Coordinates of C-alpha atoms in Angstrom, one line a residue:
Chain M
X219 CA 100.8 98.8 79.5
X220 CA 99.1 100.1 82.6
X221 CA 96.7 97.5 84.3
X222 CA 94.3 97.6 86.8
X223 CA 95.5 98.4 90.4
X224 CA 94.1 96.8 93.6
X225 CA 95.3 97.7 97.0
X226 CA 95.7 96.3 99.5
X227 CA 97.0 93.0 97.9
X228 CA 96.4 91.0 101.1
X229 CA 94.0 92.0 104.1
X230 CA 93.5 90.2 107.3
X231 CA 90.6 91.0 109.4
X232 CA 88.8 89.6 112.3
X233 CA 85.1 88.7 112.3
X234 CA 82.7 91.8 112.7
X235 CA 85.3 94.1 111.4
X236 CA 85.1 96.4 108.4
X237 CA 87.3 96.5 105.4
X238 CA 87.9 98.8 102.4
X239 CA 89.2 97.7 99.1
X240 CA 90.3 100.0 96.5
X241 CA 90.5 99.7 92.7
X242 CA 92.3 101.9 90.2
X243 CA 90.9 101.3 86.5
X244 CA 93.3 101.3 83.4
X245 CA 93.7 104.9 82.4
X246 CA 90.6 106.1 80.3
X247 CA 88.5 103.1 81.4
X248 CA 85.3 104.6 82.9
X249 CA 83.5 101.3 84.0
X250 CA 84.6 99.2 87.3
X251 CA 83.3 95.7 88.2
X252 CA 83.9 93.7 91.4
X253 CA 84.0 90.0 91.7
X254 CA 84.5 87.7 94.6
X255 CA 86.2 84.3 94.2
X256 CA 86.1 81.8 97.1
X257 CA 88.5 79.0 97.3
X258 CA 88.1 76.5 94.5
X259 CA 85.1 78.7 93.1
X260 CA 84.6 80.6 89.9
X261 CA 84.4 84.4 90.3
X262 CA 81.1 85.7 91.2
X263 CA 80.0 89.1 90.0
X264 CA 79.2 91.5 92.9
X265 CA 78.5 95.0 91.4
X266 CA 79.6 97.4 88.6
X267 CA 79.8 101.1 88.1
X268 CA 79.6 103.6 85.0
X269 CA 80.2 107.2 85.6
X270 CA 79.8 107.0 89.1
X271 CA 76.4 105.3 89.1
X272 CA 75.9 101.6 89.9
X273 CA 75.0 99.9 86.7
X274 CA 74.5 96.3 87.2
X275 CA 74.1 94.3 90.4
X276 CA 74.9 90.6 91.2
X277 CA 75.2 88.7 94.4
X278 CA 76.5 91.4 96.7
X279 CA 75.7 91.0 100.3
X280 CA 73.7 93.9 102.0
X281 CA 76.7 94.3 104.2
X282 CA 78.7 95.3 101.3
X283 CA 78.6 98.6 99.5
X284 CA 80.6 100.1 96.9
X285 CA 81.1 103.4 94.9
X286 CA 82.9 104.9 92.2
X287 CA 84.6 108.3 92.4
X288 CA 85.0 111.2 90.0
X289 CA 88.5 109.9 89.0
X290 CA 86.8 106.5 88.3
X291 CA 88.5 104.7 91.0
X292 CA 86.4 102.6 93.2
X293 CA 86.0 101.3 96.6
X294 CA 84.3 98.2 98.0
X295 CA 83.3 98.5 101.6
X296 CA 82.6 95.4 103.7
X297 CA 81.1 95.4 107.3
X298 CA 80.4 93.0 109.9
X299 CA 82.7 90.7 108.2
X300 CA 82.1 86.9 108.4
X301 CA 84.4 84.0 108.0
X302 CA 82.7 83.1 104.7
X303 CA 83.7 86.6 103.3
X304 CA 87.3 85.0 103.0
X305 CA 88.2 85.1 99.4
X306 CA 89.9 86.8 96.5
X307 CA 88.2 90.0 95.3
X308 CA 88.8 91.0 91.9
X309 CA 88.1 94.3 90.4
X310 CA 87.7 94.6 86.5
X311 CA 87.6 97.8 84.3
X312 CA 86.4 98.4 80.7
X313 CA 85.7 101.2 78.4
X314 CA 82.1 102.3 78.5
X315 CA 79.8 99.9 76.8
X316 CA 82.4 97.4 76.2
X317 CA 81.7 95.0 79.1
X318 CA 82.6 92.1 76.7
X319 CA 86.4 93.2 77.2
X320 CA 86.7 93.4 80.8
X321 CA 90.3 93.5 82.2
X322 CA 91.1 92.0 85.6
X323 CA 93.4 93.4 88.5
X324 CA 95.8 91.0 90.4
X325 CA 93.0 90.9 93.2
X326 CA 92.9 91.3 97.1
X327 CA 93.1 88.4 99.2
X328 CA 91.0 88.9 102.2
X329 CA 91.2 86.5 105.1
X330 CA 88.7 86.8 108.0
X331 CA 89.8 85.2 111.3
Chain V
X544 CA 72.2 76.4 88.9
X545 CA 75.5 76.7 87.0
X546 CA 74.7 78.5 83.8
X547 CA 78.1 78.3 82.1
X548 CA 79.6 74.9 82.4
X549 CA 83.1 73.7 81.8
X550 CA 82.7 70.1 82.1
X551 CA 86.5 69.2 81.8
X552 CA 88.4 70.2 85.1
X553 CA 91.8 69.6 83.3
X554 CA 93.1 68.9 79.8
X555 CA 96.7 67.7 78.9
X556 CA 98.1 68.6 75.3
X557 CA 101.4 68.1 73.9
X558 CA 103.4 71.2 73.0
X559 CA 102.8 72.3 69.3
X560 CA 99.6 70.5 69.1
X561 CA 96.0 72.1 69.2
X562 CA 94.3 72.6 72.6
X563 CA 90.4 72.7 72.5
X564 CA 88.6 73.8 75.6
X565 CA 84.9 73.5 75.6
X566 CA 82.1 75.4 77.4
X567 CA 78.3 74.9 77.5
X568 CA 75.7 77.3 78.6
X569 CA 72.1 77.2 79.5
X570 CA 71.0 80.9 79.3
X571 CA 69.8 81.5 75.7
X572 CA 69.8 85.3 76.5
X573 CA 73.5 85.4 76.9
X574 CA 74.8 88.2 74.3
X575 CA 78.3 87.6 74.3
X576 CA 81.2 85.2 75.7
X577 CA 84.7 85.5 76.8
X578 CA 87.5 83.5 77.5
X579 CA 90.2 84.2 80.3
X580 CA 93.3 82.7 81.3
X581 CA 94.5 82.7 84.9
X582 CA 97.7 81.8 86.7
X583 CA 97.8 81.0 90.3
X584 CA 97.9 84.1 92.6
X585 CA 96.9 86.4 89.5
X586 CA 93.8 88.1 88.2
X587 CA 92.3 86.4 85.0
X588 CA 93.9 87.7 81.7
X589 CA 91.4 88.4 79.0
X590 CA 92.0 86.4 75.9
X591 CA 89.1 86.8 73.4
X592 CA 85.4 87.4 73.0
X593 CA 82.5 86.6 70.8
X594 CA 79.3 88.2 70.1
X595 CA 76.3 86.0 69.9
X596 CA 75.6 87.1 66.4
X597 CA 78.7 85.6 65.1
X598 CA 80.1 82.0 64.9
X599 CA 84.0 82.5 65.1
X600 CA 86.4 85.1 66.3
X601 CA 90.1 84.8 65.6
X602 CA 93.2 86.4 67.4
X603 CA 96.5 85.1 66.8
X604 CA 96.8 81.6 68.1
X605 CA 93.4 81.8 69.6
X606 CA 90.1 81.2 67.8
X607 CA 86.7 80.8 69.5
X608 CA 83.8 79.0 68.0
X609 CA 80.2 79.5 68.9
X610 CA 77.3 77.3 68.2
X611 CA 74.2 78.8 69.5
X612 CA 72.0 76.1 68.6
X613 CA 74.0 73.5 70.6
X614 CA 74.5 76.2 73.3
X615 CA 78.2 75.5 73.1
X616 CA 81.4 77.4 72.7
X617 CA 85.1 76.2 72.3
X618 CA 88.4 78.0 72.4
X619 CA 91.1 76.6 70.1
X620 CA 94.9 77.3 70.7
X621 CA 97.2 76.4 67.9
X622 CA 100.0 75.6 68.3
X623 CA 100.0 75.2 72.2
X624 CA 103.0 76.4 74.0
X625 CA 104.3 75.8 77.5
X626 CA 103.3 79.2 78.7
X627 CA 99.6 78.4 77.8
X628 CA 99.6 76.1 80.8
X629 CA 96.9 77.8 83.2
X630 CA 93.2 77.5 84.1
X631 CA 90.9 78.7 81.5
X632 CA 87.7 80.2 82.3
X633 CA 84.8 80.7 80.1
X634 CA 82.3 83.6 81.0
X635 CA 79.2 85.0 79.6
X636 CA 76.8 87.9 80.0
X637 CA 73.4 89.3 79.0
X638 CA 73.5 92.8 77.5
X639 CA 71.3 94.9 79.7
X640 CA 71.7 98.3 78.1
X641 CA 73.7 99.7 80.8
X642 CA 77.2 98.9 79.3
X643 CA 78.5 97.4 82.5
X644 CA 77.1 93.9 82.7
X645 CA 78.5 91.5 85.1
X646 CA 80.1 88.2 83.9
X647 CA 78.9 84.7 84.7
X648 CA 81.8 82.3 84.9
X649 CA 82.3 78.5 84.4
X650 CA 84.3 76.7 86.9
X651 CA 87.5 76.5 84.8
X652 CA 89.6 74.1 83.0
X653 CA 93.0 73.5 84.1
X654 CA 95.3 73.1 80.8
X655 CA 98.6 71.3 81.1
X656 CA 100.9 71.7 78.0
X657 CA 103.4 68.8 77.9
X658 CA 106.8 69.2 76.4

């Protein structure tokens, strides 16, 4: 079965650079969620989108922004990167109204040097 | 303040026996709870969820029990298999009406199935 696709899988950036992470949800899923998992930490919810509109917002820094496009894929834009942004970034998707059944992608490992 | 707590960092169980993973929460507003399994370098894999209006949900070898009065839930895996060795995350969320609620995770329990 098709799963959530995230690209790139690995990304190395320097401080103060920008990064863009992409997420392609499972076919027919119209809701996308972004999570950040630091080393040894549990995943922290950043933001979610349904039908291209922001739906729920967690602990997303002001330096980060995200959007969902008409084909339901989503992009997380990160600017002025800091060392502390180094983490695994997961995207999850679900059918609308079924946030109790979120399916995660493999993650993008971002390293900021 | 950790709203979802998994107090056992690790658990070792013999193959074929029952694995019981526990989770406590502090936010009485949580509407549903989920369990995920995670292997290193992979994303969390959805296992099972339960609504706060239920006290049990079952799917194959996995059963989740919810005790709202105690703010406690548990995941039972019967029988335990070697492939079950992974980190298990408990997660919860409040239904906001928007239908895309973010999850609050516990810190995970590393389950080790011994042959």
